Amino acid sequence: MHKLQSNRTLTLFILGLLAALGPFSIDMYLPAFHTIANDFSTTVENVQLSLTSFFVGIAIGQLIYGPLLDKYGRKRPLLVGLAIYIGTTLLCLFTRDIEHLIFLRFLQALGSCAGMVASRAMVQDYYEPRESARVFSLLMLVIAISPILAPSVGAFLLSHLDWHYIFLTLCVIAVLIFLSTYFFLPESYAGDKAFSLKPKAITGKYWEVFTNRTFLSYCFIGSIASAGMYGYLAGSSFVMQQFYGLTQREYGLAFAFVASAMVVATQLNRRLLKKWNSAQISKVANLWQSIVGVLMVMGLVTNTMTFPLMLGLIFLYLFGHGFIFPNTSAIALSPFKALAGSASALLGCIQMGIGALTSGLVSYFHNDTAYPMLSVMCGCAVISLGLHLYVSKHVEVNL
């Protein structure tokens, strides 16, 4: 186990901030979809594509950072990524049309994903596999606080200023994270100078990770389950504000309420890990999430879906996600140490790639109802459960 050279709490906090930068960049501007659409004289569906492009950027960018983290250590590529994020976020302030915003959000994602890949890899550097599941729960706590704070901050800025200040705030946050990383985060892996960055060698390393049965199985279980949450992120602004008529402030509060489910779940998960293993906990959570997903669709079909009922069901859905993400991530990454950067990158790429697909589906099937969002959420949960039931019979896991 790598011995931490600085305060454990501070190190975990910085890792959490790095992991949360991407989610915070997503959640803060969600209340502004309608405002941005009006400002650019476009539709909400087109603004939703700026969210999809962000997911695509994160998916692609992680594949770039993975090998760099394994060759040059964790901090140098991480700092470069944060610098890219800061620069592109500033450019978002000056964009004049939705096409440029969609492209800049893609570039912004290329910067933010460095923190997501590096934080997961550093957990693998610092901790043994079973302890890493508990640490992922702590990181998930910071990530889960993001959707509680971010939409409320975004709504506050919109009510007093305009949407440009959302990106200015993100830029300031990124600068603070950059400085904290540079001065206070200890390097966890010096890098492997012999690690080749030739395309064939990189492809070979990724293939080695991808063909590991444990990684492949639990990567897709967790990624498909997470994709339901991304479908919610893509559709929640329209469903809550346009369909159910919430104000920007009310939307921020509603978003914070359902996000608090993940805070509760991730901390409860740390206690449950003392009695059960990660595979057992995540499978039960998959079943829970699927049942909730089916109930959401049934509520629409039977025309009994009220806003309070939908809000409560989404809370329960994200409660299940709070158990799935940390446990499946820990299992998927557990076979790797030397390739922790590449494994973390591939995990994140697949997760965000599927998330981009589901958020795009919500936008594509937009029909002025809650059906696209809730159907995608239900479908992801059920598919993830089916995969988990199959994997549990064919892949042995002791974590």
CSV table of C-alpha atoms in Angstrom, one decimal:
chain,number,residue,atom,x,y,z
A,1,MET,CA,0.0,0.0,0.0
A,2,HIS,CA,1.3,3.4,-0.9
A,3,LYS,CA,1.9,5.4,2.2
A,4,LEU,CA,0.3,8.9,2.0
A,5,GLN,CA,2.8,11.6,2.5
A,6,SER,CA,0.3,14.3,3.6
A,7,ASN,CA,-2.9,14.6,5.5
A,8,ARG,CA,-5.3,11.8,4.6
A,9,THR,CA,-8.4,13.9,4.9
A,10,LEU,CA,-7.0,16.7,2.7
A,11,THR,CA,-5.8,14.2,0.1
A,12,LEU,CA,-9.3,12.5,0.0
A,13,PHE,CA,-11.0,15.9,-0.3
A,14,ILE,CA,-8.8,17.0,-3.3
A,15,LEU,CA,-9.4,13.6,-5.0
A,16,GLY,CA,-13.1,14.1,-4.4
A,17,LEU,CA,-13.0,17.6,-6.0
A,18,LEU,CA,-11.1,16.2,-9.0
A,19,ALA,CA,-13.7,13.5,-9.4
A,20,ALA,CA,-16.6,16.0,-9.0
A,21,LEU,CA,-15.4,18.7,-11.5
A,22,GLY,CA,-17.0,16.9,-14.4
A,23,PRO,CA,-20.3,16.3,-12.7
A,24,PHE,CA,-20.3,19.8,-11.3
A,25,SER,CA,-19.8,21.1,-14.9
A,26,ILE,CA,-22.9,19.2,-15.9
A,27,ASP,CA,-25.2,20.0,-13.0
A,28,MET,CA,-24.6,23.7,-12.6
A,29,TYR,CA,-25.9,24.7,-16.0
A,30,LEU,CA,-28.9,22.4,-16.1
A,31,PRO,CA,-31.3,25.1,-14.8
A,32,ALA,CA,-30.1,27.4,-17.6
A,33,PHE,CA,-31.2,25.2,-20.6
A,34,HIS,CA,-34.3,27.3,-21.3
A,35,THR,CA,-32.5,30.6,-20.8
A,36,ILE,CA,-29.6,29.6,-23.1
A,37,ALA,CA,-32.1,28.4,-25.7
A,38,ASN,CA,-33.9,31.8,-25.7
A,39,ASP,CA,-30.5,33.7,-25.7
A,40,PHE,CA,-29.3,31.7,-28.8
A,41,SER,CA,-32.8,31.6,-30.4
A,42,THR,CA,-32.7,27.9,-30.5
A,43,THR,CA,-34.6,24.9,-28.9
A,44,VAL,CA,-34.1,23.2,-25.6
A,45,GLU,CA,-33.4,20.0,-27.5
A,46,ASN,CA,-30.4,21.7,-29.2
A,47,VAL,CA,-29.1,22.9,-25.8
A,48,GLN,CA,-29.4,19.3,-24.6
A,49,LEU,CA,-26.8,18.4,-27.3
A,50,SER,CA,-24.2,20.5,-25.4
A,51,LEU,CA,-24.7,18.0,-22.6
A,52,THR,CA,-24.3,15.1,-25.0
A,53,SER,CA,-21.1,16.6,-26.5
A,54,PHE,CA,-19.8,16.9,-22.9
A,55,PHE,CA,-20.3,13.2,-22.3
A,56,VAL,CA,-18.6,12.4,-25.6
A,57,GLY,CA,-15.7,14.6,-24.7
A,58,ILE,CA,-15.2,12.9,-21.4
A,59,ALA,CA,-15.5,9.4,-23.0
A,60,ILE,CA,-12.8,10.2,-25.6
A,61,GLY,CA,-10.6,12.3,-23.3
A,62,GLN,CA,-10.2,9.6,-20.7
A,63,LEU,CA,-8.7,7.2,-23.3
A,64,ILE,CA,-6.0,9.9,-23.9
A,65,TYR,CA,-5.2,10.5,-20.3
A,66,GLY,CA,-5.0,6.8,-19.3
A,67,PRO,CA,-1.7,6.0,-21.0
A,68,LEU,CA,-0.2,9.5,-20.1
A,69,LEU,CA,-1.0,8.8,-16.4
A,70,ASP,CA,0.8,5.4,-16.6
A,71,LYS,CA,3.9,6.8,-18.3
A,72,TYR,CA,4.4,10.2,-16.7
A,73,GLY,CA,2.8,9.7,-13.3
A,74,ARG,CA,-0.5,11.1,-12.1
A,75,LYS,CA,0.1,14.8,-11.4
A,76,ARG,CA,1.7,16.2,-14.6
A,77,PRO,CA,-1.1,15.0,-17.0
A,78,LEU,CA,-3.7,16.0,-14.4
A,79,LEU,CA,-2.4,19.6,-14.2
A,80,VAL,CA,-2.4,19.8,-18.0
A,81,GLY,CA,-6.0,18.7,-18.2
A,82,LEU,CA,-7.1,21.2,-15.6
A,83,ALA,CA,-5.3,24.0,-17.6
A,84,ILE,CA,-7.3,22.9,-20.7
A,85,TYR,CA,-10.5,23.0,-18.7
A,86,ILE,CA,-9.8,26.5,-17.4
A,87,GLY,CA,-9.0,27.9,-20.8
A,88,THR,CA,-12.1,26.4,-22.6
A,89,THR,CA,-14.4,27.4,-19.7
A,90,LEU,CA,-13.3,31.0,-20.2
A,91,LEU,CA,-14.1,30.7,-24.0
A,92,CYS,CA,-17.6,29.6,-23.1
A,93,LEU,CA,-18.2,33.1,-21.7
A,94,PHE,CA,-17.8,34.6,-25.2
A,95,THR,CA,-19.7,32.1,-27.4
A,96,ARG,CA,-22.4,33.6,-29.5
A,97,ASP,CA,-24.3,30.6,-30.8
A,98,ILE,CA,-25.3,27.1,-29.8
A,99,GLU,CA,-23.0,25.4,-32.3
A,100,HIS,CA,-19.9,27.0,-30.7
A,101,LEU,CA,-21.2,26.1,-27.2
A,102,ILE,CA,-21.7,22.5,-28.2
A,103,PHE,CA,-18.1,22.4,-29.5
A,104,LEU,CA,-16.6,24.2,-26.5
A,105,ARG,CA,-18.4,21.9,-24.1
A,106,PHE,CA,-16.7,19.0,-25.9
A,107,LEU,CA,-13.3,20.7,-25.3
A,108,GLN,CA,-14.2,21.5,-21.7
A,109,ALA,CA,-14.9,17.9,-21.1
A,110,LEU,CA,-11.5,16.9,-22.5
A,111,GLY,CA,-10.0,18.9,-19.7
A,112,SER,CA,-12.3,17.9,-16.9
A,113,CYS,CA,-12.0,14.2,-17.5
A,114,ALA,CA,-8.3,14.3,-16.4
A,115,GLY,CA,-9.5,14.7,-12.8
A,116,MET,CA,-11.9,11.8,-13.1
A,117,VAL,CA,-9.3,9.4,-14.4
A,118,ALA,CA,-6.5,10.5,-12.1
A,119,SER,CA,-8.6,10.3,-9.0
A,120,ARG,CA,-9.7,6.7,-9.6
A,121,ALA,CA,-6.1,5.7,-10.5
A,122,MET,CA,-4.8,7.3,-7.4
A,123,VAL,CA,-7.3,5.4,-5.2
A,124,GLN,CA,-5.9,2.2,-6.7
A,125,ASP,CA,-2.3,3.5,-6.0
A,126,TYR,CA,-3.0,4.4,-2.4
A,127,TYR,CA,-5.3,1.5,-1.2
A,128,GLU,CA,-5.8,-2.2,-1.3
A,129,PRO,CA,-8.8,-3.5,-3.3
A,130,ARG,CA,-11.3,-4.0,-0.4
A,131,GLU,CA,-10.4,-0.7,1.2
A,132,SER,CA,-10.8,1.0,-2.2
A,133,ALA,CA,-14.5,0.3,-2.2
A,134,ARG,CA,-14.9,2.3,1.0
A,135,VAL,CA,-12.7,5.1,-0.4
A,136,PHE,CA,-14.8,5.2,-3.6
A,137,SER,CA,-17.8,5.7,-1.3
A,138,LEU,CA,-16.1,8.7,0.2
A,139,LEU,CA,-15.3,10.1,-3.2
A,140,MET,CA,-18.9,9.4,-4.2
A,141,LEU,CA,-20.0,11.5,-1.2
A,142,VAL,CA,-18.2,14.6,-2.7
A,143,ILE,CA,-19.6,13.7,-6.2
A,144,ALA,CA,-23.1,13.3,-4.8
A,145,ILE,CA,-22.9,16.7,-3.1
A,146,SER,CA,-22.3,18.2,-6.5
A,147,PRO,CA,-25.8,17.8,-7.8
A,148,ILE,CA,-27.1,19.1,-4.5
A,149,LEU,CA,-25.2,22.3,-4.7
A,150,ALA,CA,-24.6,22.9,-8.4
A,151,PRO,CA,-28.1,23.4,-9.7
A,152,SER,CA,-29.0,25.6,-6.7
A,153,VAL,CA,-25.8,27.7,-7.4
A,154,GLY,CA,-26.7,27.8,-11.1
A,155,ALA,CA,-30.3,28.9,-10.3
A,156,PHE,CA,-29.1,31.6,-7.9
A,157,LEU,CA,-26.7,33.0,-10.5
A,158,LEU,CA,-29.5,33.0,-13.1
A,159,SER,CA,-31.9,34.8,-10.8
A,160,HIS,CA,-29.4,37.6,-10.1
A,161,LEU,CA,-27.1,37.7,-13.1
A,162,ASP,CA,-27.1,35.5,-16.3
A,163,TRP,CA,-25.9,32.2,-17.6
A,164,HIS,CA,-22.4,33.4,-18.5
A,165,TYR,CA,-21.6,33.7,-14.8
A,166,ILE,CA,-22.2,30.0,-14.4
A,167,PHE,CA,-19.1,29.4,-16.5
A,168,LEU,CA,-17.2,32.1,-14.8
A,169,THR,CA,-17.9,30.4,-11.5
A,170,LEU,CA,-16.8,27.0,-12.9
A,171,CYS,CA,-13.6,28.7,-14.0
A,172,VAL,CA,-12.8,30.0,-10.5
A,173,ILE,CA,-13.6,26.6,-9.0
A,174,ALA,CA,-11.2,24.9,-11.5
A,175,VAL,CA,-8.4,27.4,-10.7
A,176,LEU,CA,-8.8,26.6,-6.9
A,177,ILE,CA,-8.6,22.9,-7.7
A,178,PHE,CA,-5.5,23.4,-9.9
A,179,LEU,CA,-3.7,25.2,-7.1
A,180,SER,CA,-4.8,22.6,-4.4
A,181,THR,CA,-3.6,19.8,-6.7
A,182,TYR,CA,-0.3,21.5,-7.4
A,183,PHE,CA,0.6,22.4,-3.8
A,184,PHE,CA,-1.1,19.7,-1.6
A,185,LEU,CA,-1.8,16.5,-3.5
A,186,PRO,CA,1.1,14.0,-3.2
A,187,GLU,CA,2.2,12.1,-6.3
A,188,SER,CA,1.0,8.5,-6.0
A,189,TYR,CA,2.9,6.9,-8.9
A,190,ALA,CA,6.1,8.1,-10.5
A,191,GLY,CA,5.2,6.6,-13.8
A,192,ASP,CA,6.8,4.0,-16.0
A,193,LYS,CA,9.3,5.6,-18.5
A,194,ALA,CA,9.3,2.3,-20.4
A,195,PHE,CA,5.6,2.6,-21.1
A,196,SER,CA,5.2,3.1,-24.8
A,197,LEU,CA,2.9,5.7,-26.2
A,198,LYS,CA,2.9,4.2,-29.7
A,199,PRO,CA,-0.7,3.5,-30.9
A,200,LYS,CA,-0.1,-0.3,-31.2
A,201,ALA,CA,1.3,-0.5,-27.6
A,202,ILE,CA,-1.5,1.7,-26.2
A,203,THR,CA,-4.1,-0.4,-28.0
A,204,GLY,CA,-2.5,-3.6,-26.6
A,205,LYS,CA,-2.7,-2.3,-23.0
A,206,TYR,CA,-6.3,-1.3,-23.4
A,207,TRP,CA,-7.1,-4.7,-24.9
A,208,GLU,CA,-5.4,-6.4,-22.0
A,209,VAL,CA,-7.7,-4.4,-19.6
A,210,PHE,CA,-10.8,-4.9,-21.7
A,211,THR,CA,-10.5,-8.6,-22.1
A,212,ASN,CA,-10.2,-9.1,-18.3
A,213,ARG,CA,-13.4,-10.8,-17.4
A,214,THR,CA,-13.8,-9.1,-14.0
A,215,PHE,CA,-13.2,-5.7,-15.5
A,216,LEU,CA,-15.4,-6.2,-18.6
A,217,SER,CA,-18.4,-7.6,-16.5
A,218,TYR,CA,-18.5,-5.1,-13.8
A,219,CYS,CA,-17.5,-2.2,-16.0
A,220,PHE,CA,-20.7,-2.7,-18.1
A,221,ILE,CA,-22.9,-3.5,-15.1
A,222,GLY,CA,-21.9,-0.2,-13.5
A,223,SER,CA,-21.9,1.8,-16.7
A,224,ILE,CA,-25.3,0.8,-17.9
A,225,ALA,CA,-26.8,1.5,-14.5
A,226,SER,CA,-25.1,4.9,-14.4
A,227,ALA,CA,-26.5,5.6,-17.9
A,228,GLY,CA,-29.9,5.8,-16.4
A,229,MET,CA,-28.7,8.7,-14.2
A,230,TYR,CA,-27.4,10.4,-17.3
A,231,GLY,CA,-30.7,10.0,-19.0
A,232,TYR,CA,-32.2,11.8,-15.9
A,233,LEU,CA,-29.7,14.6,-16.2
A,234,ALA,CA,-30.5,15.1,-19.9
A,235,GLY,CA,-34.3,15.2,-19.4
A,236,SER,CA,-34.8,16.6,-15.9
A,237,SER,CA,-34.6,20.3,-16.9
A,238,PHE,CA,-37.5,20.0,-19.4
A,239,VAL,CA,-39.6,17.6,-17.4
A,240,MET,CA,-39.4,19.5,-14.1
A,241,GLN,CA,-39.4,23.1,-15.5
A,242,GLN,CA,-41.5,23.0,-18.7
A,243,PHE,CA,-43.7,19.9,-18.2
A,244,TYR,CA,-44.4,20.3,-14.4
A,245,GLY,CA,-43.9,24.1,-14.3
A,246,LEU,CA,-41.2,24.4,-11.7
A,247,THR,CA,-39.3,27.7,-11.5
A,248,GLN,CA,-35.5,27.7,-11.7
A,249,ARG,CA,-35.2,27.9,-8.0
A,250,GLU,CA,-37.7,25.1,-7.4
A,251,TYR,CA,-35.9,23.0,-9.9
A,252,GLY,CA,-32.6,23.5,-8.1
A,253,LEU,CA,-34.2,22.4,-4.8
A,254,ALA,CA,-35.9,19.4,-6.4
A,255,PHE,CA,-32.6,18.4,-8.0
A,256,ALA,CA,-30.8,18.7,-4.7
A,257,PHE,CA,-33.4,16.6,-2.9
A,258,VAL,CA,-33.1,13.6,-5.2
A,259,ALA,CA,-29.3,13.9,-5.3
A,260,SER,CA,-29.2,13.6,-1.5
A,261,ALA,CA,-30.2,10.0,-2.0
A,262,MET,CA,-26.7,9.2,-3.3
A,263,VAL,CA,-25.1,10.9,-0.2
A,264,VAL,CA,-27.2,8.7,2.1
A,265,ALA,CA,-26.5,5.5,0.0
A,266,THR,CA,-22.7,6.0,-0.4
A,267,GLN,CA,-22.2,6.4,3.3
A,268,LEU,CA,-24.5,3.5,4.2
A,269,ASN,CA,-22.5,1.5,1.7
A,270,ARG,CA,-19.3,1.9,3.8
A,271,ARG,CA,-21.1,0.3,6.7
A,272,LEU,CA,-22.6,-2.6,4.7
A,273,LEU,CA,-19.2,-3.4,3.3
A,274,LYS,CA,-18.2,-4.6,6.8
A,275,LYS,CA,-20.8,-7.4,6.5
A,276,TRP,CA,-21.3,-8.0,2.8
A,277,ASN,CA,-19.0,-7.9,-0.2
A,278,SER,CA,-19.2,-5.4,-3.1
A,279,ALA,CA,-20.7,-7.9,-5.6
A,280,GLN,CA,-23.6,-8.8,-3.2
A,281,ILE,CA,-24.4,-5.2,-2.4
A,282,SER,CA,-24.4,-4.0,-6.0
A,283,LYS,CA,-26.6,-6.9,-7.1
A,284,VAL,CA,-29.3,-6.1,-4.6
A,285,ALA,CA,-29.0,-2.4,-5.5
A,286,ASN,CA,-29.5,-3.4,-9.2
A,287,LEU,CA,-32.7,-5.2,-8.3
A,288,TRP,CA,-33.9,-2.2,-6.2
A,289,GLN,CA,-33.2,0.2,-9.1
A,290,SER,CA,-35.0,-2.0,-11.6
A,291,ILE,CA,-38.2,-2.2,-9.5
A,292,VAL,CA,-38.2,1.6,-9.1
A,293,GLY,CA,-37.7,2.0,-12.8
A,294,VAL,CA,-40.6,-0.2,-13.7
A,295,LEU,CA,-42.8,1.7,-11.2
A,296,MET,CA,-41.9,5.0,-12.9
A,297,VAL,CA,-43.0,3.7,-16.3
A,298,MET,CA,-46.2,2.1,-14.9
A,299,GLY,CA,-47.0,5.5,-13.3
A,300,LEU,CA,-46.9,7.1,-16.8
A,301,VAL,CA,-48.8,4.3,-18.5
A,302,THR,CA,-51.6,4.4,-15.9
A,303,ASN,CA,-51.7,8.2,-15.9
A,304,THR,CA,-51.1,8.3,-12.1
A,305,MET,CA,-47.7,10.0,-12.2
A,306,THR,CA,-47.9,13.2,-10.1
A,307,PHE,CA,-44.8,15.4,-9.6
A,308,PRO,CA,-44.4,14.4,-5.9
A,309,LEU,CA,-44.6,10.7,-6.9
A,310,MET,CA,-42.1,11.1,-9.7
A,311,LEU,CA,-39.7,13.0,-7.4
A,312,GLY,CA,-40.0,10.3,-4.7
A,313,LEU,CA,-39.3,7.5,-7.3
A,314,ILE,CA,-36.3,9.3,-8.7
A,315,PHE,CA,-35.0,9.7,-5.2
A,316,LEU,CA,-35.3,5.9,-4.7
A,317,TYR,CA,-33.7,5.3,-8.1
A,318,LEU,CA,-30.6,7.4,-7.3
A,319,PHE,CA,-30.5,5.8,-3.9
A,320,GLY,CA,-29.8,2.5,-5.6
A,321,HIS,CA,-27.2,4.1,-7.9
A,322,GLY,CA,-25.3,5.2,-4.8
A,323,PHE,CA,-24.6,1.6,-4.0
A,324,ILE,CA,-23.9,0.4,-7.6
A,325,PHE,CA,-21.2,3.0,-8.6
A,326,PRO,CA,-18.6,2.6,-5.9
A,327,ASN,CA,-18.9,-1.2,-5.7
A,328,THR,CA,-18.8,-2.0,-9.4
A,329,SER,CA,-16.0,0.5,-9.9
A,330,ALA,CA,-13.9,-1.1,-7.1
A,331,ILE,CA,-14.5,-4.6,-8.5
A,332,ALA,CA,-13.7,-3.6,-12.1
A,333,LEU,CA,-10.4,-1.9,-11.2
A,334,SER,CA,-9.3,-4.5,-8.6
A,335,PRO,CA,-7.2,-6.7,-11.0
A,336,PHE,CA,-4.9,-3.7,-12.0
A,337,LYS,CA,-2.1,-1.8,-10.3
A,338,ALA,CA,0.6,-1.0,-12.9
A,339,LEU,CA,-2.2,-0.4,-15.5
A,340,ALA,CA,-4.5,1.5,-13.1
A,341,GLY,CA,-4.4,4.7,-15.2
A,342,SER,CA,-5.4,2.8,-18.4
A,343,ALA,CA,-8.0,0.7,-16.6
A,344,SER,CA,-9.5,3.8,-15.0
A,345,ALA,CA,-9.6,5.6,-18.3
A,346,LEU,CA,-11.3,2.7,-20.1
A,347,LEU,CA,-13.8,2.4,-17.3
A,348,GLY,CA,-14.6,6.1,-17.5
A,349,CYS,CA,-14.7,6.1,-21.3
A,350,ILE,CA,-17.2,3.2,-21.4
A,351,GLN,CA,-19.3,4.8,-18.7
A,352,MET,CA,-19.5,8.2,-20.3
A,353,GLY,CA,-19.9,6.7,-23.8
A,354,ILE,CA,-23.0,4.8,-22.7
A,355,GLY,CA,-24.1,8.0,-20.8
A,356,ALA,CA,-23.7,10.1,-24.0
A,357,LEU,CA,-25.9,7.5,-25.8
A,358,THR,CA,-28.7,7.6,-23.3
A,359,SER,CA,-28.7,11.4,-23.0
A,360,GLY,CA,-28.8,11.6,-26.8
A,361,LEU,CA,-31.7,9.2,-26.8
A,362,VAL,CA,-33.6,11.4,-24.4
A,363,SER,CA,-33.1,14.3,-26.7
A,364,TYR,CA,-33.8,12.3,-29.9
A,365,PHE,CA,-37.1,11.0,-28.5
A,366,HIS,CA,-38.2,14.3,-27.0
A,367,ASN,CA,-42.0,14.5,-27.3
A,368,ASP,CA,-43.0,17.1,-24.6
A,369,THR,CA,-43.6,14.4,-22.0
A,370,ALA,CA,-41.7,12.6,-19.3
A,371,TYR,CA,-41.7,9.3,-21.3
A,372,PRO,CA,-38.3,9.6,-22.9
A,373,MET,CA,-36.5,10.3,-19.6
A,374,LEU,CA,-38.3,7.8,-17.4
A,375,SER,CA,-38.3,5.0,-20.1
A,376,VAL,CA,-34.5,5.4,-20.6
A,377,MET,CA,-34.0,5.2,-16.8
A,378,CYS,CA,-36.1,2.1,-16.5
A,379,GLY,CA,-34.4,0.4,-19.5
A,380,CYS,CA,-30.9,1.0,-18.2
A,381,ALA,CA,-31.7,-0.4,-14.7
A,382,VAL,CA,-33.4,-3.6,-16.1
A,383,ILE,CA,-30.5,-4.3,-18.6
A,384,SER,CA,-27.9,-3.8,-15.9
A,385,LEU,CA,-29.8,-6.2,-13.6
A,386,GLY,CA,-30.0,-8.8,-16.3
A,387,LEU,CA,-26.3,-8.5,-17.0
A,388,HIS,CA,-25.5,-8.7,-13.2
A,389,LEU,CA,-27.6,-11.9,-12.8
A,390,TYR,CA,-25.8,-13.5,-15.7
A,391,VAL,CA,-22.3,-12.4,-14.5
A,392,SER,CA,-22.9,-13.6,-11.0
A,393,LYS,CA,-23.1,-17.2,-12.3
A,394,HIS,CA,-20.0,-17.0,-14.5
A,395,VAL,CA,-17.5,-14.6,-12.9
A,396,GLU,CA,-16.1,-15.3,-9.4
A,397,VAL,CA,-15.5,-12.1,-7.3
A,398,ASN,CA,-14.1,-12.0,-3.8
A,399,LEU,CA,-14.4,-8.3,-3.3
